[in-house]
């Protein structure tokens, strides 16, 4: 399709029309074309600047175009870009060793290309225990491939694709008694998010993950913690479950790990680490050295520059700044994964008003706005965001009250 920018006079509209002409409509038309990013800032096709508090949906841990990631990726790509799993690439091994070191335990790693694939691998590991029953939480999100979708506790996303691989029971999130009733000695795995991100940043009661650990230990069931959204520093810890001192049998990662490049990782410990045997699972791009080099740069930079403490401190500043507005019921979450829960179902309108003020946020539910900025966001950027977002909230509330 030809570029008809000059005919329309609007570069954003022109790129949007090209998107509509060439792309499948599974996402619905995105709200804005972006052409450039630097740190926490991005620019649209007409040169307008935004503070990015979406972060590629909790992906861009170091922000856009971080020099450490750019350098690592460029150097790796210009020396050895891809070898397949028929050969060994050193960055792949180093990343696996580094992730196990962060976990503080002996284990093994399987790399893939996305969060769904990281969970798909966990699903297959569950089947390899010889058991078929699995348990996950309602509202939970674990991805869109068929196995991951079977674990996802959102019937609307599952319905068009039934039947899905069985036998998965979904139980209310945060309810330890429901886990105790559902997990039996026939249960292969229990999968949970430490905080439910896609379900509106829902935090379970204290002790929930510890109860899940005790229940699965008693039945010989694998505890799989899906840290795809919460992991790699997003909550102020390498893994969110470390805040409760919980050690899972399997931990899945993606999003923030790759510094913007696609990677998934399935970490397994103890007997779970021996479930995948030669030929049981794989992917051509598994452990691609360029992506692994980018991920190593992310991990090194987080450690070297003290980003975990920064996330805890900055997250509190952001949360405090937003908590006292008449449209805000509560701000929930951990670190820099926050859900601003509104008194009314106005999240889409708040998202629009924020964008008009140069702030990108995500209306994840009708009454919840999710914030997941790059972990490097500065105090100054947080303060700029808080002022502008407060104004967007006020404008939205005023309009709603006037219309009523
Ligand atoms: N698990 C969780 C907790 C997620 O938040 C997501 C994506 O939002 C996924 C799995 C799926 O990851 P991906 O979109 O990379 O397949």
Coordinates of C-alpha atoms and ligand atoms in Angstrom, one line a residue:
X1 CA 0.0 0.0 0.0
X2 CA 1.4 3.4 -0.9
X3 CA 2.2 6.1 1.7
X4 CA -0.5 8.7 1.3
X5 CA 0.7 11.0 4.1
X6 CA 0.7 14.0 1.8
X7 CA -2.9 13.5 0.8
X8 CA -4.2 13.5 4.3
X9 CA -2.1 16.1 6.1
X10 CA -2.0 13.9 9.2
X11 CA 1.0 11.5 9.6
X12 CA -0.8 9.7 12.5
X13 CA -4.0 9.2 10.5
X14 CA -2.0 8.0 7.5
X15 CA 0.0 5.4 9.4
X16 CA -3.2 4.3 11.2
X17 CA -4.9 3.8 7.8
X18 CA -2.0 1.7 6.5
X19 CA -2.2 -0.4 9.7
X20 CA -5.9 -1.0 9.1
X21 CA -5.2 -2.0 5.5
X22 CA -2.4 -4.4 6.1
X23 CA -2.7 -5.8 9.6
X24 CA -5.1 -8.5 10.9
X25 CA -7.7 -6.9 13.2
X26 CA -7.1 -9.1 16.3
X27 CA -5.9 -6.1 18.4
X28 CA -8.5 -3.6 17.1
X29 CA -6.9 -0.4 15.7
X30 CA -4.2 0.8 18.1
X31 CA -4.8 4.3 19.4
X32 CA -1.5 6.0 18.2
X33 CA 1.5 5.4 16.0
X34 CA 4.8 5.8 17.8
X35 CA 8.0 6.4 15.8
X36 CA 10.7 7.1 18.4
X37 CA 11.6 6.5 22.0
X38 CA 14.2 7.7 24.5
X39 CA 14.2 6.8 28.1
X40 CA 10.6 7.3 29.4
X41 CA 9.6 9.5 26.5
X42 CA 8.2 8.5 23.1
X43 CA 7.1 10.5 20.0
X44 CA 4.2 10.0 17.6
X45 CA 4.4 10.3 13.8
X46 CA 3.6 14.0 14.0
X47 CA 6.5 14.7 16.5
X48 CA 4.4 15.0 19.6
X49 CA 6.1 13.9 22.8
X50 CA 4.6 11.7 25.5
X51 CA 5.6 10.3 28.9
X52 CA 5.3 6.6 28.5
X53 CA 3.7 5.0 31.6
X54 CA 2.6 1.9 29.6
X55 CA 6.1 0.8 29.0
X56 CA 5.2 -1.6 26.2
X57 CA 2.8 -3.3 28.7
X58 CA 5.3 -3.7 31.5
X59 CA 8.1 -4.6 29.1
X60 CA 10.6 -1.7 28.8
X61 CA 12.4 -2.1 32.1
X62 CA 15.2 0.3 31.1
X63 CA 13.1 2.5 28.9
X64 CA 13.5 3.1 25.3
X65 CA 16.9 2.9 23.5
X66 CA 18.9 2.3 26.6
X67 CA 22.6 2.4 25.6
X68 CA 23.6 -0.8 27.5
X69 CA 20.9 -2.8 25.6
X70 CA 21.7 -1.1 22.2
X71 CA 25.4 -1.8 22.6
X72 CA 25.0 -5.4 23.8
X73 CA 22.5 -6.3 21.0
X74 CA 24.6 -4.6 18.3
X75 CA 27.8 -6.3 19.4
X76 CA 26.2 -9.7 19.6
X77 CA 24.4 -9.4 16.2
X78 CA 27.6 -8.3 14.5
X79 CA 29.6 -11.3 15.9
X80 CA 27.1 -14.2 16.1
X81 CA 23.4 -13.6 15.5
X82 CA 21.8 -17.1 15.6
X83 CA 23.0 -20.6 15.8
X84 CA 19.8 -22.7 16.6
X85 CA 19.7 -25.3 19.4
X86 CA 22.0 -27.6 17.4
X87 CA 24.9 -25.5 18.7
X88 CA 25.8 -23.7 21.9
X89 CA 26.0 -19.9 22.2
X90 CA 27.8 -18.5 25.2
X91 CA 25.3 -15.6 26.0
X92 CA 22.5 -18.1 26.2
X93 CA 24.3 -20.2 28.9
X94 CA 25.4 -17.0 30.7
X95 CA 21.8 -15.7 30.9
X96 CA 20.6 -19.1 32.2
X97 CA 23.3 -19.0 34.9
X98 CA 22.6 -15.4 35.8
X99 CA 18.8 -16.1 36.2
X100 CA 19.5 -19.1 38.4
X101 CA 21.9 -16.9 40.5
X102 CA 19.2 -14.3 40.9
X103 CA 16.8 -17.0 42.0
X104 CA 19.5 -18.1 44.4
X105 CA 18.8 -21.8 43.7
X106 CA 20.1 -24.6 41.5
X107 CA 17.9 -25.4 38.6
X108 CA 17.6 -25.3 34.8
X109 CA 16.2 -22.9 32.3
X110 CA 14.3 -23.3 29.0
X111 CA 14.2 -20.1 26.8
X112 CA 11.4 -19.2 24.4
X113 CA 10.1 -16.1 22.7
X114 CA 7.1 -14.8 24.7
X115 CA 5.2 -15.2 27.9
X116 CA 2.7 -17.5 26.5
X117 CA 5.4 -19.8 25.3
X118 CA 7.1 -19.8 28.7
X119 CA 3.8 -20.9 30.2
X120 CA 3.2 -23.4 27.4
X121 CA 6.5 -25.1 28.4
X122 CA 5.3 -25.2 32.0
X123 CA 2.0 -26.7 30.9
X124 CA 3.9 -29.5 29.0
X125 CA 6.1 -30.0 32.0
X126 CA 3.0 -30.5 34.1
X127 CA 1.8 -33.2 31.7
X128 CA 5.2 -34.9 32.0
X129 CA 4.6 -35.5 35.7
X130 CA 2.1 -38.1 34.5
X131 CA -0.8 -36.2 36.0
X132 CA -3.3 -34.2 33.9
X133 CA -5.3 -32.0 36.3
X134 CA -4.2 -28.4 36.7
X135 CA -5.4 -25.5 38.8
X136 CA -5.3 -21.8 38.1
X137 CA -7.1 -18.7 39.3
X138 CA -10.1 -16.9 37.9
X139 CA -9.2 -13.6 36.3
X140 CA -5.6 -14.8 35.8
X141 CA -3.9 -14.3 32.5
X142 CA -1.2 -16.7 31.3
X143 CA -1.2 -16.1 27.5
X144 CA -3.1 -16.9 24.3
X145 CA -1.6 -20.1 22.9
X146 CA -3.9 -23.1 23.5
X147 CA -2.2 -24.5 26.6
X148 CA -1.6 -21.1 28.1
X149 CA -5.2 -20.1 27.2
X150 CA -6.5 -23.2 29.0
X151 CA -4.7 -21.9 32.2
X152 CA -6.0 -18.3 31.6
X153 CA -9.0 -17.8 33.9
X154 CA -11.0 -15.5 31.6
X155 CA -13.9 -17.3 29.9
X156 CA -14.5 -14.5 27.3
X157 CA -11.0 -15.1 25.9
X158 CA -11.4 -18.9 25.9
X159 CA -14.9 -19.3 24.6
X160 CA -14.2 -19.0 20.8
X161 CA -11.5 -21.6 21.1
X162 CA -13.2 -24.4 23.0
X163 CA -12.4 -27.2 23.5
X164 CA -9.0 -26.3 25.1
X165 CA -6.6 -28.8 26.5
X166 CA -8.0 -30.1 29.8
X167 CA -8.3 -30.6 32.7
X168 CA -8.0 -27.2 34.3
X169 CA -10.0 -26.0 37.3
X170 CA -10.2 -22.3 38.0
X171 CA -10.6 -21.1 41.6
X172 CA -11.2 -17.6 43.0
X173 CA -7.9 -15.7 43.3
X174 CA -6.6 -14.9 46.8
X175 CA -8.7 -17.6 48.4
X176 CA -6.4 -20.1 50.1
X177 CA -9.3 -22.4 51.2
X178 CA -10.4 -22.7 47.5
X179 CA -6.8 -23.8 46.6
X180 CA -6.9 -26.4 49.4
X181 CA -10.1 -27.8 48.1
X182 CA -9.0 -27.8 44.4
X183 CA -5.5 -29.1 44.6
X184 CA -5.3 -32.9 45.1
X185 CA -2.7 -35.6 44.8
X186 CA -3.9 -35.9 41.1
X187 CA -3.0 -32.2 40.4
X188 CA 0.0 -31.8 38.1
X189 CA 0.4 -28.1 38.7
X190 CA -1.0 -25.0 40.2
X191 CA -0.2 -21.7 38.4
X192 CA -0.6 -18.3 39.9
X193 CA 0.4 -14.7 39.3
X194 CA 1.9 -13.1 42.4
X195 CA -0.1 -10.0 41.4
X196 CA -2.8 -10.3 38.7
X197 CA -1.7 -7.8 36.1
X198 CA -4.2 -8.1 33.2
X199 CA -7.0 -8.5 35.7
X200 CA -6.6 -4.9 36.9
X201 CA -3.5 -5.2 39.1
X202 CA -5.1 -7.4 41.9
X203 CA -2.9 -8.1 44.9
X204 CA -3.7 -11.2 46.9
X205 CA -3.9 -11.2 50.7
X206 CA -0.7 -11.6 52.6
X207 CA 0.3 -15.3 53.1
X208 CA -1.6 -16.4 49.9
X209 CA 1.5 -17.5 48.0
X210 CA 2.9 -19.2 51.2
X211 CA -0.4 -21.1 51.5
X212 CA -0.1 -22.1 47.8
X213 CA 3.4 -23.4 48.5
X214 CA 2.4 -25.4 51.5
X215 CA -0.7 -26.9 49.7
X216 CA 1.2 -28.0 46.6
X217 CA 4.1 -29.4 48.7
X218 CA 1.6 -31.6 50.5
X219 CA 0.1 -33.0 47.3
X220 CA 3.3 -33.3 45.2
X221 CA 1.9 -30.7 42.8
X222 CA 4.2 -28.3 40.9
X223 CA 3.8 -24.7 42.0
X224 CA 4.3 -22.5 39.0
X225 CA 4.6 -18.8 39.6
X226 CA 3.9 -16.7 36.5
X227 CA 6.2 -13.7 37.0
X228 CA 5.9 -12.6 33.4
X229 CA 4.5 -9.2 34.4
X230 CA 5.8 -9.0 38.0
X231 CA 9.3 -10.3 37.5
X232 CA 12.7 -8.6 36.7
X233 CA 12.3 -5.8 39.2
X234 CA 8.8 -4.6 38.3
X235 CA 7.7 -4.8 42.0
X236 CA 11.0 -3.8 43.6
X237 CA 12.2 -7.4 43.8
X238 CA 13.8 -9.6 41.1
X239 CA 10.8 -11.8 41.5
X240 CA 7.6 -10.6 43.3
X241 CA 7.3 -13.8 45.3
X242 CA 10.7 -13.1 46.9
X243 CA 8.8 -10.5 49.0
X244 CA 7.0 -13.4 50.7
X245 CA 10.0 -15.7 50.7
X246 CA 8.2 -18.2 48.5
X247 CA 10.2 -20.6 46.3
X248 CA 8.2 -22.1 43.4
X249 CA 9.1 -25.3 41.5
X250 CA 8.7 -23.3 38.2
X251 CA 9.0 -19.6 37.5
X252 CA 8.0 -18.1 34.2
X253 CA 9.4 -14.8 32.8
X254 CA 9.2 -12.7 29.7
X255 CA 8.2 -9.0 29.3
X256 CA 10.9 -7.0 31.2
X257 CA 13.6 -9.6 30.7
X258 CA 14.4 -8.7 27.1
X259 CA 14.8 -5.0 27.3
X260 CA 12.2 -4.7 24.5
X261 CA 13.3 -7.8 22.6
X262 CA 11.1 -10.9 22.6
X263 CA 12.1 -13.6 25.1
X264 CA 10.4 -16.0 27.5
X265 CA 12.1 -18.1 30.2
X266 CA 10.9 -21.1 32.1
X267 CA 13.0 -21.6 35.2
X268 CA 12.6 -25.0 37.0
X269 CA 14.0 -26.2 40.3
X270 CA 14.4 -29.6 42.0
X271 CA 12.7 -32.5 40.2
X272 CA 10.8 -30.1 37.9
X273 CA 14.2 -29.2 36.3
X274 CA 14.5 -32.8 35.0
X275 CA 11.1 -33.1 33.4
X276 CA 12.0 -31.9 29.9
X277 CA 14.2 -34.5 28.3
X278 CA 15.7 -34.5 24.8
X279 CA 13.1 -34.1 22.1
X280 CA 10.3 -33.2 24.6
X281 CA 10.0 -29.5 23.6
X282 CA 11.7 -26.8 21.6
X283 CA 11.7 -23.8 19.4
X284 CA 14.1 -22.6 16.6
X285 CA 14.7 -19.3 18.3
X286 CA 15.1 -20.7 21.9
X287 CA 18.0 -19.0 23.5
X288 CA 18.8 -16.8 20.5
X289 CA 22.2 -15.1 21.5
X290 CA 21.2 -11.6 20.4
X291 CA 18.1 -11.6 22.6
X292 CA 20.0 -13.2 25.4
X293 CA 22.8 -10.5 25.2
X294 CA 20.1 -7.8 25.5
X295 CA 18.6 -9.6 28.5
X296 CA 22.0 -9.8 30.2
X297 CA 22.4 -6.1 29.7
X298 CA 19.1 -5.5 31.4
X299 CA 20.0 -7.7 34.4
X300 CA 23.5 -6.1 34.7
X301 CA 22.1 -2.6 34.5
X302 CA 19.4 -3.3 37.1
X303 CA 22.0 -4.6 39.5
X304 CA 24.8 -2.1 38.8
X305 CA 22.5 0.9 39.2
X306 CA 20.5 -0.2 42.2
X307 CA 17.2 -0.2 40.2
X308 CA 15.3 -2.5 42.7
X309 CA 15.5 0.1 45.5
X310 CA 14.7 2.8 43.1
X311 CA 11.5 1.0 42.0
X312 CA 10.3 0.6 45.6
X313 CA 10.9 4.3 46.3
X314 CA 9.6 5.7 43.1
X315 CA 6.6 3.4 43.2
X316 CA 5.7 4.8 46.6
X317 CA 6.1 8.4 45.3
X318 CA 3.8 7.6 42.4
X319 CA 1.2 5.9 44.5
X320 CA 1.2 8.7 47.1
X321 CA 0.8 11.3 44.4
X322 CA -2.3 9.7 42.9
X323 CA -4.1 8.4 46.0
X324 CA -6.0 11.6 47.0
X325 CA -8.3 12.5 44.1
X326 CA -12.1 12.3 44.3
X327 CA -12.2 10.0 41.3
X328 CA -9.7 7.6 42.8
X329 CA -11.0 4.8 45.1
X330 CA -7.6 3.3 45.7
X331 CA -4.2 2.8 44.1
X332 CA -3.1 -0.9 44.3
X333 CA -0.2 -3.0 43.2
X334 CA 3.5 -3.2 44.1
X335 CA 6.5 -1.2 43.0
X336 CA 6.0 0.2 39.5
X337 CA 3.0 -2.0 38.7
X338 CA 0.1 0.0 39.9
X339 CA -3.7 0.0 39.2
X340 CA -5.5 3.2 39.8
X341 CA -9.0 2.1 40.7
X342 CA -11.6 4.7 39.9
X343 CA -14.9 5.4 41.6
X344 CA -16.7 5.2 38.2
X345 CA -16.2 3.3 35.0
X346 CA -14.3 6.1 33.3
X347 CA -10.9 4.5 32.7
X348 CA -11.1 4.8 28.9
X349 CA -12.0 8.5 29.1
X350 CA -9.2 9.1 31.6
X351 CA -6.8 7.3 29.2
X352 CA -7.9 9.7 26.4
X353 CA -7.6 12.8 28.6
X354 CA -4.2 11.7 29.8
X355 CA -3.0 11.2 26.2
X356 CA -4.2 14.6 25.2
X357 CA -1.9 15.9 28.0
X358 CA 1.0 13.9 26.7
X359 CA 0.8 11.0 29.1
X360 CA 0.4 7.4 28.0
X361 CA -1.5 5.0 30.3
X362 CA -3.5 1.8 29.9
X363 CA -7.2 1.5 30.7
X364 CA -6.9 -2.2 31.6
X365 CA -10.5 -2.5 33.0
X366 CA -13.5 -0.1 32.7
X367 CA -12.7 1.2 36.2
X368 CA -8.9 0.6 36.4
X369 CA -6.0 2.5 34.8
X370 CA -2.8 0.5 34.8
X371 CA 0.6 2.2 35.2
X372 CA 3.8 0.3 34.3
X373 CA 6.4 2.9 33.4
X374 CA 10.0 2.0 32.7
X375 CA 11.8 1.1 36.0
X376 CA 14.3 4.0 35.4
X377 CA 11.6 6.6 35.7
X378 CA 12.9 9.6 37.6
X379 CA 11.3 11.5 40.5
X380 CA 10.9 14.5 38.2
X381 CA 9.1 12.4 35.6
X382 CA 6.9 10.9 38.3
X383 CA 6.0 14.4 39.5
X384 CA 5.3 15.6 36.0
X385 CA 3.1 12.6 35.5
X386 CA 1.2 13.0 38.8
X387 CA 0.4 16.7 38.0
X388 CA -0.8 15.9 34.4
X389 CA -2.7 12.7 35.4
X390 CA -4.4 14.5 38.2
X391 CA -5.6 17.2 35.8
X392 CA -6.8 14.4 33.4
X393 CA -8.8 12.8 36.3
X394 CA -10.3 16.2 37.2
X395 CA -11.3 17.0 33.6
X396 CA -12.9 13.5 33.1
X397 CA -14.8 13.8 36.4
X398 CA -16.0 17.3 35.6
X399 CA -17.2 16.2 32.2
X400 CA -19.0 13.2 33.6
X401 CA -20.7 15.3 36.3
X402 CA -21.8 17.9 33.8
X403 CA -23.2 15.3 31.4
X404 CA -25.2 13.6 34.3
Ligands
LIG1 N1 1.4 -14.1 31.8 C1 1.2 -12.9 32.3 C2 1.1 -12.7 33.8 C3 1.1 -11.8 31.4 O1 0.8 -10.6 31.9 C4 1.2 -12.0 30.1 C5 1.0 -10.9 29.1 O2 0.4 -9.9 29.4 C6 1.4 -13.3 29.6 C7 1.5 -14.4 30.5 C8 1.5 -13.6 28.1 O3 2.7 -13.1 27.6 P1 2.9 -12.8 26.1 O4 1.9 -11.7 25.7 O5 4.3 -12.4 25.9 O6 2.6 -14.1 25.4

